[in-house]
Structures are given as structure tokens and as C-alpha cells.
Amino acid sequence: MKMMRRMMQMRAAETDDEDKMIVEGYAAVFNSKTTIWESRWSGYKYTEQIAEGAFDGAEMSRTVFKYNHGDNGLVLARVSNNTLSLSTDSKGLKVRAEIAQTTAGRDLYTLIKRGDLDKMSFAFTVAESTYKDIEDEKEYLTTIDRFDEIFDVSVVDFPAYDDTSIMARSGDDTAYYHKLDEQRLREKRQRLMLMSMC
């Protein structure tokens, strides 16, 4: 069965070659649960997570980079011509794409850099999965243990995984990390304010 799940942590980055539009980040994160559906009738929620190593052996030689999985949209990068690379580490599925210099490609890159598009999804088939009924929490948990094929990785408007993000980054890494530290500091202050109100 072909399925799509939305998740992303991605950054736009300029390389030394100013003519190239490079985006990079994570299209999937291991062991991060998301709620796929919640039943109003039973109160059960159906969650999903990806096991570490689930991409090992998956067919990714034909994977393409798209926007919103659009069947009618242009392919903006692909593995077979080395404009898209996919690899895994302890965090998840890492993506690096050199977006095609088309009108659609330039528009997408601009929207990623501005932060209008900050999430990702991927289309896949599953080879092996396990299910667990967590009765105390009224939860059915599906763990994807092994993927069969990854058809595309796509920047999307609406993700299933809300805890992921995309940031635009220029060639100045110092400015990027300074901005990230400021964001973390703001989040920490907000948490402290909420705790003080309890």
C-alpha cells in the first residue's frame, strides 16, 4: 500500500556557487510519534513512529524531490542525476537537494528561505511494521520497522509532524546559529513564564 507521511526539518543554504539553490535537512525523524487519527467514538488515538534503521535497504534510487507530492508538478531534483541525495544518521532521513533553476524551482526556494514553507512529507511503501495496543493510554501505536520504497520527498503546506521546522540559511553560519540561539532563549523564557503562572 502506498502511503504518505508529512515530516520535516529542513534548511535552505547557499553554497559558494551562488547560482545553485541548495536545500538540506531531515525529511523523517526516528522515534518521533505523531497522531494519524483520533476516534471520537472510542477515544482511541492512532499514532505512528519510524524505527531507527527503517530506511536500511529501502529502494531510493528513483526518489524525486517535489512540492506537495504533485503528480502534475515538475520534478525539482532527483537521486538518479545526483541533484538529490538521501542518507540516514542517528536522527533520521537526511535530504540534500539542488533545486532546478526553473520558475517553479526559484519560487519554491524563495518560499523556503522566507519561511512560508517549513515542513516536509514523503511518499512510501512499507515492508514491515509492528502494532502495539497501549490500553492505559487508549492508543494504537504503529511502528514502521522497514520501508520498501521511497517515491518522493516533498516540501508541503501542512505536515503531520508539527514538531519539525525549516529555516532559511545564508552562507553566514555564524548569523544562522546566533538566530537559532535567540529562538531557543525566547522559547525558554516562554516556558518559565508558563511555569510561574501555575
Coordinates of N, CA and C in Angstrom, one line a residue:
M1 N 0.8 -1.2 0.0 CA 0.0 0.0 0.0 C 0.9 1.2 0.0
K2 N 0.6 2.2 -0.8 CA 1.3 3.4 -0.9 C 0.8 4.4 0.1
M3 N 1.7 5.0 0.9 CA 1.3 5.9 1.9 C 2.1 7.2 1.9
M4 N 1.6 8.3 2.5 CA 2.3 9.5 2.6 C 2.3 10.0 4.0
R5 N 3.4 10.4 4.5 CA 3.5 11.0 5.9 C 4.3 12.2 5.8
R6 N 3.9 13.2 6.6 CA 4.5 14.5 6.5 C 5.4 14.8 7.7
M7 N 6.6 15.1 7.4 CA 7.5 15.5 8.4 C 8.7 16.2 7.8
M8 N 9.3 17.1 8.6 CA 10.4 17.7 8.0 C 11.2 18.6 9.0
Q9 N 12.5 18.6 8.9 CA 13.3 19.6 9.5 C 14.3 19.9 8.4
M10 N 14.3 21.1 7.9 CA 15.0 21.4 6.6 C 15.5 22.8 6.7
R11 N 16.6 23.0 6.0 CA 17.2 24.4 5.9 C 17.5 24.7 4.4
A12 N 17.4 25.9 4.0 CA 17.8 26.4 2.7 C 19.2 26.9 2.9
A13 N 20.2 26.6 2.1 CA 21.5 27.0 2.3 C 22.1 27.4 1.0
E14 N 22.9 28.5 1.0 CA 23.6 29.0 -0.2 C 25.0 28.4 -0.2
T15 N 25.5 27.9 -1.2 CA 26.8 27.4 -1.3 C 27.7 28.5 -1.9
D16 N 29.0 28.1 -2.0 CA 30.0 29.1 -2.6 C 29.6 29.4 -4.0
D17 N 28.9 28.5 -4.7 CA 28.4 28.7 -6.0 C 27.0 29.4 -5.9
E18 N 27.0 30.7 -6.1 CA 25.8 31.5 -5.9 C 24.7 31.1 -6.9
D19 N 25.0 30.4 -7.9 CA 24.0 30.1 -8.9 C 23.1 28.9 -8.5
K20 N 23.6 28.1 -7.5 CA 22.9 26.9 -7.1 C 21.9 27.2 -6.0
M21 N 20.8 26.5 -6.0 CA 19.8 26.7 -4.9 C 19.8 25.3 -4.2
I22 N 20.4 25.3 -3.0 CA 20.6 24.1 -2.2 C 19.7 24.1 -1.0
V23 N 18.9 23.0 -0.8 CA 18.2 22.9 0.5 C 18.6 21.6 1.1
E24 N 18.6 21.6 2.4 CA 19.1 20.4 3.2 C 18.4 20.3 4.5
G25 N 18.3 19.1 5.0 CA 17.6 18.9 6.3 C 17.2 17.5 6.5
Y26 N 16.1 17.3 7.3 CA 15.6 15.9 7.6 C 14.2 15.8 7.2
A27 N 14.0 14.8 6.3 CA 12.6 14.5 5.9 C 11.9 13.6 6.8
A28 N 12.6 12.9 7.7 CA 12.0 12.0 8.6 C 12.8 11.9 9.9
V29 N 12.2 11.8 11.0 CA 12.9 11.7 12.3 C 12.5 10.4 13.0
F30 N 13.5 9.7 13.4 CA 13.3 8.4 14.1 C 12.6 8.6 15.5
N31 N 11.8 7.7 15.8 CA 11.2 7.6 17.2 C 10.5 8.8 17.6
S32 N 9.9 9.5 16.7 CA 9.1 10.7 16.9 C 7.6 10.4 16.6
K33 N 6.8 10.2 17.7 CA 5.4 9.8 17.5 C 4.5 11.0 16.9
T34 N 3.6 10.6 16.0 CA 2.6 11.6 15.6 C 1.3 10.9 15.6
T35 N 0.2 11.7 15.8 CA -1.1 11.2 15.8 C -1.7 11.2 14.4
I36 N -2.0 10.1 13.8 CA -2.5 10.0 12.5 C -4.0 10.2 12.5
W37 N -4.7 9.7 13.5 CA -6.2 9.8 13.6 C -6.6 9.6 15.0
E38 N -7.7 10.2 15.4 CA -8.2 10.0 16.8 C -9.7 9.8 16.6
S39 N -10.2 8.7 17.3 CA -11.6 8.3 17.2 C -12.4 9.0 18.2
R40 N -13.4 9.7 17.8 CA -14.3 10.4 18.8 C -15.2 9.4 19.5
W41 N -15.5 8.3 18.7 CA -16.4 7.2 19.3 C -15.7 6.4 20.4
S42 N -14.5 5.9 20.2 CA -13.8 5.1 21.2 C -12.9 5.9 22.1
G43 N -12.5 7.0 21.6 CA -11.5 7.8 22.4 C -10.0 7.4 22.1
Y44 N -9.9 6.3 21.3 CA -8.5 5.9 20.9 C -7.9 6.8 19.9
K45 N -6.6 6.9 20.1 CA -5.8 7.7 19.0 C -4.9 6.7 18.4
Y46 N -4.7 6.9 17.1 CA -3.8 6.0 16.3 C -2.5 6.8 15.9
T47 N -1.4 6.3 16.5 CA -0.2 7.0 16.3 C 0.8 6.2 15.5
E48 N 1.8 6.9 15.1 CA 2.8 6.2 14.2 C 4.2 6.8 14.5
Q49 N 5.2 5.9 14.4 CA 6.6 6.3 14.6 C 7.5 5.5 13.6
I50 N 8.7 6.0 13.4 CA 9.6 5.3 12.5 C 10.8 4.8 13.3
A51 N 11.0 3.5 13.2 CA 12.1 2.9 14.0 C 13.5 3.3 13.3
E52 N 14.5 3.4 14.2 CA 15.8 3.7 13.6 C 16.2 2.5 12.8
G53 N 16.8 2.8 11.6 CA 17.1 1.7 10.7 C 16.1 1.3 9.7
A54 N 14.9 2.0 9.8 CA 13.8 1.6 8.9 C 14.1 1.9 7.4
F55 N 15.0 2.8 7.1 CA 15.3 3.1 5.7 C 16.4 2.2 5.2
D56 N 17.0 1.4 6.0 CA 18.1 0.5 5.6 C 17.6 -0.5 4.5
G57 N 18.2 -0.5 3.3 CA 17.7 -1.4 2.3 C 16.6 -0.9 1.5
A58 N 16.0 0.2 1.8 CA 14.8 0.7 1.0 C 15.3 1.2 -0.3
E59 N 14.4 1.0 -1.3 CA 14.7 1.5 -2.7 C 14.6 3.0 -2.8
M60 N 15.7 3.7 -3.0 CA 15.7 5.1 -3.1 C 16.4 5.6 -4.3
S61 N 16.7 4.8 -5.3 CA 17.4 5.2 -6.5 C 16.5 6.0 -7.4
R62 N 15.2 5.9 -7.3 CA 14.3 6.6 -8.2 C 13.6 7.8 -7.5
T63 N 14.0 8.1 -6.2 CA 13.3 9.1 -5.5 C 13.5 10.5 -6.1
V64 N 12.4 11.3 -6.1 CA 12.5 12.6 -6.6 C 12.1 13.6 -5.5
F65 N 12.4 14.9 -5.8 CA 12.1 16.0 -4.9 C 11.0 16.8 -5.5
K66 N 9.9 17.0 -4.8 CA 8.7 17.7 -5.3 C 8.1 18.7 -4.3
Y67 N 7.1 19.4 -4.8 CA 6.3 20.2 -3.9 C 4.9 19.6 -3.7
N68 N 4.5 19.3 -2.5 CA 3.1 18.8 -2.2 C 2.8 17.5 -3.0
H69 N 3.9 16.7 -3.2 CA 3.7 15.4 -3.9 C 3.0 15.5 -5.3
G70 N 3.0 16.7 -5.9 CA 2.2 17.0 -7.1 C 2.6 16.1 -8.2
D71 N 1.6 15.3 -8.6 CA 1.8 14.4 -9.8 C 1.9 15.3 -11.1
N72 N 1.2 16.5 -11.1 CA 1.3 17.3 -12.2 C 2.4 18.4 -12.2
G73 N 3.1 18.4 -11.0 CA 4.1 19.4 -10.8 C 5.4 18.9 -11.4
L74 N 6.4 19.8 -11.5 CA 7.7 19.5 -12.0 C 8.5 18.7 -11.0
V75 N 9.4 17.8 -11.4 CA 10.4 17.3 -10.6 C 11.5 18.3 -10.4
L76 N 11.9 18.6 -9.2 CA 12.8 19.7 -9.0 C 14.2 19.2 -8.7
A77 N 14.4 17.9 -8.4 CA 15.7 17.3 -8.2 C 15.4 15.8 -8.1
R78 N 16.4 14.9 -8.4 CA 16.2 13.5 -8.3 C 17.6 12.8 -8.0
V79 N 17.4 11.6 -7.4 CA 18.6 10.9 -7.0 C 19.4 10.4 -8.2
S80 N 18.7 10.0 -9.3 CA 19.4 9.4 -10.4 C 20.4 10.3 -11.1
N81 N 20.2 11.6 -11.0 CA 21.1 12.5 -11.7 C 22.0 13.3 -10.7
N82 N 22.0 12.8 -9.4 CA 22.8 13.3 -8.3 C 22.5 14.8 -7.9
T83 N 21.2 15.2 -8.2 CA 20.8 16.5 -7.7 C 20.1 16.4 -6.4
L84 N 19.8 15.1 -6.0 CA 19.1 14.8 -4.7 C 19.9 13.7 -4.1
S85 N 20.3 13.9 -2.8 CA 21.0 12.8 -2.0 C 20.2 12.6 -0.8
L86 N 20.1 11.3 -0.4 CA 19.4 10.9 0.8 C 20.3 10.0 1.6
S87 N 20.4 10.2 2.9 CA 21.2 9.4 3.7 C 20.6 9.4 5.1
T88 N 21.0 8.4 5.9 CA 20.5 8.3 7.3 C 21.6 8.5 8.3
D89 N 21.2 9.0 9.4 CA 22.1 9.0 10.6 C 21.3 8.7 11.8
S90 N 21.8 8.9 13.0 CA 21.0 8.6 14.2 C 19.7 9.4 14.4
K91 N 19.6 10.5 13.7 CA 18.4 11.3 13.8 C 17.3 10.9 12.9
G92 N 17.7 10.7 11.6 CA 16.6 10.3 10.6 C 17.1 10.3 9.2
L93 N 16.2 10.6 8.3 CA 16.5 10.6 6.9 C 16.9 12.0 6.5
K94 N 18.2 12.1 6.1 CA 18.7 13.4 5.7 C 18.6 13.7 4.2
V95 N 18.2 14.9 3.9 CA 18.0 15.3 2.5 C 18.9 16.4 2.1
R96 N 19.4 16.3 0.9 CA 20.1 17.5 0.3 C 19.7 17.6 -1.1
A97 N 19.2 18.7 -1.6 CA 18.7 18.8 -2.9 C 19.2 20.1 -3.6
E98 N 19.6 20.0 -4.8 CA 20.0 21.1 -5.6 C 18.7 21.4 -6.5
I99 N 17.9 22.4 -6.2 CA 16.7 22.6 -6.9 C 16.9 23.2 -8.3
A100 N 16.2 22.7 -9.2 CA 16.3 23.1 -10.6 C 16.1 24.6 -10.8
Q101 N 16.8 25.1 -11.7 CA 16.7 26.6 -12.0 C 15.5 26.8 -12.9
T102 N 14.3 26.5 -12.5 CA 13.1 26.8 -13.2 C 12.3 27.8 -12.5
T103 N 11.3 28.3 -13.1 CA 10.4 29.3 -12.4 C 9.9 28.7 -11.1
A104 N 9.4 27.5 -11.2 CA 8.8 26.8 -10.1 C 9.9 26.5 -9.0
G105 N 11.1 26.2 -9.5 CA 12.2 25.9 -8.5 C 12.6 27.2 -7.8
R106 N 12.7 28.3 -8.5 CA 13.1 29.6 -7.9 C 12.0 30.0 -6.9
D107 N 10.7 29.8 -7.3 CA 9.6 30.2 -6.4 C 9.7 29.4 -5.1
L108 N 9.9 28.1 -5.2 CA 9.9 27.2 -4.1 C 11.1 27.6 -3.1
Y109 N 12.2 27.8 -3.7 CA 13.4 28.2 -2.9 C 13.2 29.5 -2.2
T110 N 12.6 30.4 -2.8 CA 12.3 31.7 -2.2 C 11.3 31.5 -1.0
L111 N 10.3 30.7 -1.2 CA 9.3 30.5 -0.1 C 10.0 29.7 1.1
I112 N 10.9 28.8 0.8 CA 11.6 28.1 1.9 C 12.5 29.1 2.6
K113 N 13.2 30.0 1.9 CA 14.1 30.9 2.5 C 13.3 31.9 3.4
R114 N 12.1 32.3 2.9 CA 11.3 33.2 3.7 C 10.6 32.6 4.9
G115 N 10.5 31.3 4.9 CA 9.8 30.6 6.0 C 8.4 30.3 5.7
D116 N 7.9 30.6 4.5 CA 6.5 30.3 4.2 C 6.2 28.8 4.1
L117 N 7.2 28.1 3.6 CA 7.2 26.7 3.5 C 8.2 26.1 4.5
D118 N 7.8 25.4 5.5 CA 8.7 25.0 6.5 C 8.5 23.5 7.0
K119 N 7.8 22.7 6.2 CA 7.6 21.3 6.5 C 7.8 20.4 5.3
M120 N 7.8 19.1 5.6 CA 8.1 18.2 4.5 C 7.3 16.9 4.7
S121 N 7.2 16.1 3.7 CA 6.5 14.8 3.6 C 7.2 13.9 2.7
F122 N 6.9 12.6 2.8 CA 7.5 11.7 1.8 C 6.5 10.6 1.5
A123 N 6.5 10.1 0.3 CA 5.6 9.1 -0.2 C 6.4 7.8 -0.2
F124 N 5.8 6.7 0.3 CA 6.5 5.4 0.5 C 5.6 4.2 0.5
T125 N 6.2 3.1 0.5 CA 5.5 1.8 0.8 C 6.3 1.1 1.9
V126 N 5.5 0.4 2.7 CA 6.0 -0.2 3.9 C 6.3 -1.7 3.7
A127 N 7.5 -2.2 4.1 CA 7.8 -3.6 4.0 C 7.4 -4.3 5.3
E128 N 7.7 -3.7 6.5 CA 7.5 -4.4 7.7 C 7.0 -3.3 8.8
S129 N 6.1 -3.7 9.6 CA 5.6 -2.8 10.7 C 5.1 -3.6 11.8
T130 N 5.1 -3.0 13.0 CA 4.5 -3.7 14.2 C 3.5 -2.8 14.8
Y131 N 2.6 -3.4 15.5 CA 1.5 -2.7 16.1 C 1.4 -3.0 17.6
K132 N 1.1 -2.0 18.4 CA 1.0 -2.1 19.8 C -0.2 -1.4 20.4
D133 N -1.0 -2.1 21.2 CA -2.2 -1.5 21.8 C -1.8 -1.1 23.2
I134 N -1.7 0.2 23.4 CA -1.4 0.7 24.7 C -2.7 1.1 25.4
E135 N -3.3 0.1 26.1 CA -4.6 0.2 26.7 C -4.8 1.3 27.7
D136 N -3.8 1.5 28.5 CA -3.8 2.5 29.6 C -3.9 3.9 29.0
E137 N -3.4 4.1 27.8 CA -3.4 5.4 27.2 C -4.4 5.5 26.0
K138 N -5.2 4.4 25.8 CA -6.1 4.4 24.7 C -5.4 4.8 23.4
E139 N -4.4 4.0 23.1 CA -3.5 4.3 21.9 C -3.1 3.1 21.1
Y140 N -3.3 3.1 19.8 CA -2.7 2.1 18.9 C -1.5 2.7 18.3
L141 N -0.4 2.1 18.5 CA 0.9 2.6 18.0 C 1.4 1.7 16.9
T142 N 1.6 2.3 15.7 CA 2.2 1.6 14.6 C 3.7 2.1 14.5
T143 N 4.6 1.1 14.5 CA 6.0 1.4 14.3 C 6.4 0.8 12.9
I144 N 6.9 1.7 12.1 CA 7.4 1.3 10.8 C 8.8 0.8 11.0
D145 N 9.0 -0.5 10.8 CA 10.3 -1.1 11.0 C 11.2 -1.1 9.8
R146 N 10.5 -1.2 8.6 CA 11.3 -1.2 7.4 C 10.5 -0.7 6.2
F147 N 11.0 0.2 5.5 CA 10.4 0.7 4.3 C 10.8 -0.1 3.1
D148 N 9.8 -0.2 2.1 CA 10.1 -0.9 0.9 C 10.7 0.1 -0.2
E149 N 10.0 1.2 -0.5 CA 10.5 2.2 -1.4 C 10.0 3.6 -1.0
I150 N 10.9 4.5 -1.3 CA 10.6 6.0 -1.1 C 10.5 6.6 -2.5
F151 N 9.2 7.0 -2.7 CA 8.9 7.5 -4.1 C 9.3 9.0 -4.2
D152 N 9.0 9.8 -3.2 CA 9.4 11.2 -3.3 C 9.6 11.8 -1.9
V153 N 10.3 12.9 -1.8 CA 10.4 13.7 -0.7 C 9.9 15.1 -1.1
S154 N 8.9 15.6 -0.4 CA 8.3 16.9 -0.8 C 8.2 17.9 0.2
V155 N 8.4 19.1 -0.2 CA 8.1 20.3 0.7 C 6.5 20.4 0.6
V156 N 5.9 20.6 1.8 CA 4.4 20.6 1.9 C 3.9 21.8 2.7
D157 N 2.6 22.1 2.4 CA 2.0 23.2 3.2 C 1.6 22.8 4.6
F158 N 1.1 21.5 4.7 CA 0.5 21.1 6.0 C 1.1 19.7 6.4
P159 N 1.9 19.7 7.5 CA 2.6 18.5 7.9 C 1.8 17.7 8.9
A160 N 2.1 16.4 9.0 CA 1.5 15.6 10.0 C 2.4 15.7 11.3
Y161 N 3.7 16.0 11.1 CA 4.6 16.2 12.2 C 4.8 17.6 12.5
D162 N 4.1 18.2 13.5 CA 4.2 19.6 13.8 C 5.5 20.0 14.5
D163 N 6.3 19.0 15.0 CA 7.4 19.4 15.8 C 8.7 19.6 14.9
T164 N 8.5 19.6 13.6 CA 9.6 19.8 12.7 C 9.6 21.2 12.1
S165 N 10.7 21.6 11.6 CA 10.7 23.0 11.0 C 11.7 23.1 9.9
I166 N 11.6 24.2 9.2 CA 12.6 24.6 8.1 C 13.0 26.0 8.4
M167 N 14.3 26.2 8.2 CA 14.9 27.6 8.3 C 15.7 27.9 7.1
A168 N 15.6 29.2 6.7 CA 16.5 29.6 5.6 C 17.8 30.0 6.2
R169 N 18.9 29.7 5.5 CA 20.2 30.0 6.0 C 21.1 30.5 4.9
S170 N 21.7 31.6 5.1 CA 22.7 32.1 4.1 C 24.0 31.5 4.3
G171 N 25.0 31.9 3.6 CA 26.3 31.4 3.7 C 27.0 31.7 5.1
D172 N 26.4 32.7 5.8 CA 26.9 33.1 7.1 C 26.4 32.2 8.2
D173 N 27.1 31.1 8.5 CA 26.7 30.2 9.5 C 26.6 30.9 10.9
T174 N 27.5 31.8 11.2 CA 27.5 32.5 12.5 C 26.2 33.2 12.7
A175 N 25.7 33.9 11.7 CA 24.4 34.6 11.9 C 23.3 33.6 12.1
Y176 N 23.4 32.5 11.4 CA 22.3 31.5 11.5 C 22.2 30.9 12.9
Y177 N 23.4 30.5 13.4 CA 23.4 29.9 14.8 C 23.0 31.0 15.8
H178 N 23.4 32.2 15.6 CA 23.0 33.3 16.5 C 21.5 33.4 16.6
K179 N 20.9 33.4 15.4 CA 19.4 33.4 15.3 C 18.8 32.2 16.0
L180 N 19.4 31.1 15.8 CA 18.8 29.9 16.5 C 18.9 30.0 18.0
D181 N 20.1 30.5 18.5 CA 20.2 30.7 19.9 C 19.2 31.6 20.5
E182 N 18.9 32.7 19.7 CA 17.9 33.7 20.2 C 16.5 33.0 20.2
Q183 N 16.2 32.2 19.3 CA 14.9 31.5 19.2 C 14.8 30.5 20.4
R184 N 15.9 29.8 20.8 CA 15.8 28.9 21.9 C 15.7 29.7 23.2
L185 N 16.3 30.9 23.3 CA 16.2 31.7 24.5 C 14.8 32.2 24.7
R186 N 14.1 32.6 23.6 CA 12.7 33.0 23.6 C 11.8 31.9 24.1
E187 N 12.1 30.7 23.6 CA 11.2 29.5 24.0 C 11.4 29.2 25.4
K188 N 12.7 29.3 25.9 CA 12.9 29.1 27.3 C 12.2 30.1 28.2
R189 N 12.2 31.4 27.8 CA 11.5 32.4 28.6 C 10.1 32.1 28.6
Q190 N 9.5 31.7 27.5 CA 8.1 31.4 27.5 C 7.7 30.2 28.4
R191 N 8.6 29.2 28.4 CA 8.3 28.1 29.3 C 8.4 28.5 30.8
L192 N 9.4 29.4 31.1 CA 9.5 29.8 32.5 C 8.3 30.7 32.9
M193 N 7.8 31.5 32.0 CA 6.6 32.3 32.3 C 5.4 31.4 32.5
L194 N 5.2 30.4 31.7 CA 4.1 29.5 31.9 C 4.2 28.7 33.2
M195 N 5.4 28.3 33.6 CA 5.6 27.6 34.9 C 5.3 28.5 36.0
S196 N 5.6 29.8 35.9 CA 5.4 30.7 37.0 C 3.9 31.0 37.2
M197 N 3.1 30.8 36.2 CA 1.7 31.1 36.2 C 0.9 29.9 36.9
C198 N 1.6 28.7 36.9 CA 0.9 27.5 37.5 C 0.8 27.6 39.0

